[in-house]
Structures are given as C-alpha cells and as structure tokens.
Amino acid sequence: MSAPPVLVDIKFNPEGVARALKTAFPDRGSINLADPADRARDLHAAEYALLWKPDADLFSRAPNLKVIFSGGAGVDHIIGMAGLPDIPIVRFVDRSLTTRMSEWVVMQCLMHLRAQYAHDIKQRRREWAKLIGPEAAEVTVGVMGLGILGQDAVAKLKVMGFNVIGWSRTRKAIDGIETFDASELGSFLAKTDILVGLLPLTPETTGFYDSGLFKKLRRGGALGQPVFINAGRGKSQNEADIVTAIREGILGGASLDVFEVEPLAADSPLWELENVFITPHDAAVSEENALFRHVETQLARFERGEPLQFVIDRAVGY
C-alpha cells in the first residue's frame, strides 16, 4: 500500500511551489490545493499537511490529519483556526532561512550605525559630506526573541562588534550575553539603543511595540535617539505609534520588514519618513526546496517512531 500524499496549501509563490513539488515527496506524492485539478479532491485520506495561511475549511475537509507542518518559521497563521485538530504542529527551521534573517538584521543595524539614510540623501544631492558616527562597540543592540533566529542574530551582531543584550519571556542562557526575562523588560529597554524585534505573534505580543515601549528605550546613547527594527510579525507593532514616535523624536529611525496589513498601503506615511527603511517582508523568505526537504526529514522521523523536531507549544503559541 502506497503512502498517502502530503496535502499542500501554501499561499505564496505558487509557481515556485508547483515547480518544486514535481520532485518533492517522491515516495508518496502531494495534493497541491493551488492546482485547479486538485482543488475538489477528497482529502479524507490525508495524514500530513504543509500549510501557509490555509483555506478556512481545510480541517473539515481533511479530518484525519496526524501532523501539520507550517510553511514558515511562524505558526500564527494556523493557531486559532476553526476546527484546528489537537495534533503536532511543526514549524519550519532551516539554516538558509536563519542565515537570511541574520543578514537582514545585521545590515539594518549597520545602516543605522553608519547613517546610511543620510549618506543616500547626500549622494542624490551630489554632496561630498563626511558623517562621522560611533563604532559598533558604543551601541547596545537589544534583541527581543531568543529562539533559533534570535540567537543566530545575536551571535552575528557580536561578531560585528556591537554590545548585544537579549530578552525573552523566560530567560535564556547565552554565553557572553546579558539576558533578561519578562519581569525585567524595563531594565532591558533602558539599556537598548537599537531594538530588534524577532518575537512570535501571540495574544501577549499583539500591539506590543507601541509608544509606551518606545519611550522606555535608552535616550542620549551613542546614536542620540533609539532605533526600532522589526522582522518578527507585523501585528506585534503599532504603526501609528511608530510614525508618531519618529515625528516627535522619540525614535531616531526604524527598519521594518513586516506590517500590520500587507502589502503596506501606498498612502502609509512610513514610506516617506526620514531614516526609515522599508522592505516587503522578504528579510527571510522560505525557499521551497528547503521547505520540502525539511518536511521529508520530519516525516521520516515520525514514521520511524522518532520524536518530531521543532514542535510548537500550543500553550504559548510558538
């Protein structure tokens, strides 16, 4: 008896997904709900599903699932869905995705350190004007979220010479890094010049980055004004508060890869604010071939009776 196919309902890059699926899961095949030929398929036999923002009725159509695989590092697009079965949910962890995220974080920190926005303005004006700023060791980067992505970013920021501290809901022990837990948020923020957000989206982190939080960041540090960088989840930030904080000088700048509503509206004031860098949620994009290899590896473990890796804790939402 052949193994049941993997159910795939992924709402990004349909051409890339379809192309990669041609060679993925060779021992069992797949049902791609983005393919018109598969949309009306009977899904009762499906045991495994790979999902990113799946159809609302998916779990009623596929009632016999054993494992759900997220198409990305986050699972907030699945948690809270109607009919979500009480089965393991595995998030995507991949070296390439982790590396891409750290590249983006380090790049943004360096651009604020070296006043890249101001240099860009001078270049467009054809002005030869030297801007002498602090070195990395004079600036404290506070990373919020110390999972796999956060810990890799911390390590690479340290290599660049930044003073790095870390915050997570429960304290994490990281060699050479001062870390803080939920009860020490104020102390963490007071030491932070550049705040890097890599938190998962949970009820507690929804709207978390707001004016009250920004006002607690260190003022008068080497950068003059604190900077906010977010590549975690858009709904963790209050964009109206970011705009106000920058206009009022509470923040000296920002780098944002994620937004409350995506794509970011063309009339959002964030596009034109001084010292703000905008990227279209591409800091760390899930690469389809790596994603399918990850699922194949976990499926093999599961069917050998070994524990799945990267299973989320439903109680905390990540």
XYZ file of C-alpha atoms in Angstrom:
318
model
C 0.000 0.000 0.000
C 1.483 3.357 -1.050
C 1.946 6.129 1.475
C -0.750 8.833 1.430
C 0.232 12.048 -0.358
C 1.170 15.218 1.515
C -1.552 17.859 1.446
C -0.080 21.248 0.457
C -1.967 24.526 0.917
C 0.584 27.336 0.604
C -0.406 30.884 -0.292
C 2.966 32.151 -1.508
C 4.897 31.794 -4.770
C 2.505 29.308 -6.434
C 4.772 28.887 -9.471
C 7.800 28.065 -7.330
C 5.795 25.688 -5.153
C 4.389 23.843 -8.181
C 7.843 23.544 -9.718
C 9.451 22.229 -6.524
C 6.621 19.750 -5.923
C 7.485 17.967 -9.169
C 10.428 16.332 -7.410
C 9.345 16.554 -3.755
C 7.900 13.613 -1.780
C 8.834 11.025 -4.437
C 7.638 8.091 -2.305
C 4.143 9.491 -1.697
C 3.400 12.464 -3.952
C 1.375 15.521 -2.994
C -2.015 17.217 -3.321
C -1.456 20.886 -4.179
C -4.613 22.857 -3.450
C -3.278 25.727 -5.574
C -3.601 23.423 -8.603
C -7.100 23.680 -10.120
C -7.018 19.929 -10.763
C -6.613 19.263 -7.018
C -8.989 21.807 -5.509
C -12.006 19.493 -5.386
C -10.069 16.410 -4.238
C -11.409 14.289 -1.400
C -8.977 14.946 1.461
C -10.192 12.347 3.956
C -7.157 10.123 3.373
C -4.647 12.956 4.012
C -2.471 12.351 7.077
C 0.055 15.185 6.728
C -0.490 18.814 5.701
C 2.006 21.537 4.800
C 0.270 24.868 5.278
C 0.754 28.611 4.978
C -2.436 30.646 5.514
C -4.627 27.670 4.531
C -8.262 27.766 3.420
C -10.677 28.263 6.311
C -12.470 24.953 5.675
C -9.314 22.859 5.358
C -9.649 20.928 8.616
C -13.254 19.959 7.955
C -12.199 18.678 4.529
C -9.157 16.835 5.941
C -10.358 15.436 9.283
C -7.767 12.666 9.628
C -4.513 14.627 9.772
C -1.732 13.369 12.050
C 0.801 16.231 11.724
C 0.659 19.825 10.476
C 3.785 21.453 9.033
C 3.989 25.236 8.855
C 5.312 26.730 5.628
C 7.298 29.299 7.616
C 9.006 29.923 10.931
C 5.784 31.296 12.418
C 2.537 29.467 13.185
C 0.207 32.376 13.988
C -1.482 31.835 10.608
C -2.664 28.412 11.854
C -3.251 28.888 15.577
C -6.843 29.899 16.232
C -8.277 28.489 13.011
C -11.701 26.884 13.332
C -11.514 23.119 13.674
C -7.743 23.020 14.312
C -7.112 19.401 15.385
C -5.154 18.529 18.515
C -2.115 17.188 16.660
C 1.549 18.269 16.494
C 2.300 21.500 14.616
C 5.878 21.661 13.322
C 7.413 24.991 12.348
C 9.948 25.474 9.581
C 13.538 25.690 10.763
C 16.232 25.883 8.110
C 19.833 27.061 8.012
C 19.192 29.218 4.950
C 16.164 30.950 6.457
C 18.064 31.608 9.687
C 21.081 32.961 7.811
C 18.947 35.250 5.645
C 17.248 36.717 8.688
C 20.550 37.418 10.421
C 21.908 39.047 7.253
C 18.958 41.426 7.215
C 19.206 42.248 10.926
C 22.946 42.916 10.772
C 22.535 45.017 7.609
C 19.849 47.190 9.204
C 21.858 47.713 12.393
C 24.891 48.715 10.353
C 22.880 51.099 8.172
C 21.639 52.943 11.242
C 25.091 52.853 12.853
C 26.720 54.351 9.752
C 23.901 56.831 8.932
C 23.189 55.255 5.556
C 19.939 57.191 5.069
C 21.790 60.495 5.437
C 24.533 59.291 3.083
C 21.904 58.370 0.487
C 20.457 61.881 0.641
C 23.910 63.430 0.252
C 24.634 61.161 -2.715
C 21.432 62.154 -4.528
C 22.350 65.812 -3.954
C 25.920 65.121 -5.148
C 27.240 66.490 -1.869
C 30.615 65.370 -0.521
C 29.902 65.445 3.211
C 31.585 63.143 5.699
C 29.439 61.788 8.522
C 31.424 60.513 11.487
C 29.382 58.290 13.777
C 30.076 55.913 16.658
C 31.588 52.484 16.273
C 29.569 49.352 16.952
C 31.052 48.802 20.413
C 29.456 52.058 21.602
C 25.960 50.891 20.639
C 23.820 48.358 22.512
C 21.515 46.222 20.372
C 18.679 44.625 22.313
C 17.229 41.542 20.615
C 13.695 40.563 21.623
C 13.027 36.892 20.942
C 15.825 34.423 21.570
C 14.736 31.394 19.582
C 16.797 29.981 16.747
C 16.547 33.169 14.675
C 17.248 35.473 17.606
C 20.247 33.549 18.880
C 21.835 33.487 15.429
C 21.287 37.244 15.054
C 22.841 37.821 18.485
C 25.940 35.832 17.529
C 26.439 37.698 14.258
C 25.833 41.122 15.777
C 28.527 40.263 18.341
C 30.931 39.423 15.516
C 30.321 42.909 14.083
C 31.354 44.410 17.417
C 28.011 45.550 18.812
C 27.264 45.285 22.500
C 24.339 42.833 22.440
C 21.742 42.002 25.069
C 18.700 39.735 24.779
C 15.133 39.485 26.077
C 12.691 36.589 26.066
C 9.563 35.680 28.012
C 11.567 33.165 30.016
C 15.265 33.772 30.484
C 17.683 32.138 28.049
C 21.296 31.487 28.997
C 23.642 32.562 26.168
C 27.406 32.638 26.725
C 28.747 36.167 26.839
C 25.320 37.820 26.530
C 23.342 39.590 29.259
C 19.790 38.273 29.065
C 16.505 39.405 30.587
C 13.107 37.806 31.179
C 9.550 39.145 31.141
C 9.820 40.676 34.615
C 12.890 42.702 33.568
C 11.522 44.372 30.451
C 12.073 47.901 31.768
C 15.731 47.242 32.622
C 16.297 45.691 29.187
C 14.748 48.612 27.314
C 16.632 51.221 29.359
C 19.952 49.763 28.122
C 18.908 49.443 24.457
C 19.945 51.801 21.622
C 18.722 49.619 18.751
C 15.726 47.400 19.486
C 15.439 44.322 17.230
C 12.054 42.583 17.234
C 12.040 38.870 16.426
C 9.116 37.864 18.625
C 6.450 35.391 17.512
C 2.873 36.652 17.341
C 0.803 35.689 20.373
C -2.035 37.459 22.197
C 0.610 38.916 24.536
C 2.777 40.304 21.722
C -0.049 41.746 19.594
C 0.460 45.526 19.506
C 3.438 45.062 21.836
C 5.733 47.608 20.181
C 3.903 50.840 20.971
C 4.573 54.375 22.154
C 4.820 53.321 25.787
C 7.551 50.818 24.968
C 9.471 53.199 22.684
C 9.616 55.825 25.444
C 11.439 53.333 27.693
C 14.355 52.861 25.286
C 17.682 54.490 26.130
C 17.955 58.139 25.204
C 21.209 60.034 24.854
C 23.189 56.979 23.801
C 25.788 56.888 21.053
C 23.131 57.182 18.342
C 21.389 60.071 20.090
C 17.933 58.561 19.661
C 16.918 54.892 19.787
C 16.046 52.895 16.671
C 13.378 50.226 16.189
C 13.924 47.250 13.852
C 11.226 44.618 13.310
C 11.350 41.440 11.243
C 9.181 39.333 13.531
C 5.444 39.850 12.993
C 3.676 42.940 11.714
C 0.768 42.708 14.118
C 3.227 42.975 17.016
C 3.773 46.655 16.174
C 1.522 49.698 16.362
C 2.375 51.528 13.159
C 0.569 54.730 14.107
C 2.731 54.846 17.241
C 5.895 54.260 15.175
C 5.001 57.199 12.922
C 4.286 59.454 15.898
C 7.445 58.361 17.739
C 9.640 59.206 14.755
C 7.928 62.527 14.080
C 8.277 63.515 17.738
C 11.891 62.352 18.044
C 11.133 59.530 20.468
C 12.655 57.214 17.851
C 15.507 58.284 15.619
C 14.618 55.811 12.890
C 13.275 52.376 12.058
C 13.711 49.372 9.767
C 10.545 47.401 9.075
C 10.109 44.195 7.108
C 6.670 43.278 8.472
C 3.451 45.263 8.758
C 0.013 45.152 10.353
C -1.555 44.781 6.888
C 0.479 43.547 3.918
C 1.265 44.833 1.417
C 1.836 48.173 3.125
C -0.694 50.695 1.810
C 0.663 53.164 -0.724
C -0.582 56.071 1.386
C 1.155 54.937 4.585
C 3.360 57.720 5.992
C 6.013 55.097 6.752
C 7.146 55.167 3.120
C 8.454 58.726 3.342
C 9.559 59.147 6.957
C 13.174 60.187 7.412
C 15.603 57.457 8.453
C 13.085 54.664 7.901
C 13.972 51.632 5.777
C 11.117 49.552 4.351
C 11.456 46.031 2.919
C 8.486 43.972 1.634
C 8.533 41.042 4.085
C 11.480 39.465 2.312
C 14.086 39.516 5.083
C 13.955 35.716 5.257
C 11.787 34.037 2.653
C 11.019 30.325 2.869
C 12.753 28.623 -0.056
C 10.506 25.886 -1.399
C 13.081 23.142 -1.968
C 14.483 23.612 1.541
C 10.957 23.616 2.971
C 10.035 20.338 1.300
C 13.317 18.712 2.390
C 12.531 19.780 5.952
C 9.082 18.149 5.775
C 10.502 14.969 4.237
C 13.052 14.716 7.069
C 10.413 15.165 9.754
C 8.022 12.728 8.085
C 10.746 10.095 8.008
C 11.426 10.627 11.716
C 7.716 10.412 12.556
C 7.168 7.208 10.606
C 10.217 5.586 12.207
C 8.673 6.319 15.593
C 11.183 9.045 16.456
C 10.169 12.377 18.022
C 9.337 15.225 15.670
C 11.613 18.257 15.900
C 10.506 21.912 16.182
C 7.039 21.110 17.518
C 5.351 24.236 18.876
C 3.924 24.581 22.369
C 0.209 25.287 21.930
C 0.038 26.908 25.377
C 2.411 29.730 24.424
C 1.697 29.806 20.692
C 5.205 29.133 19.317
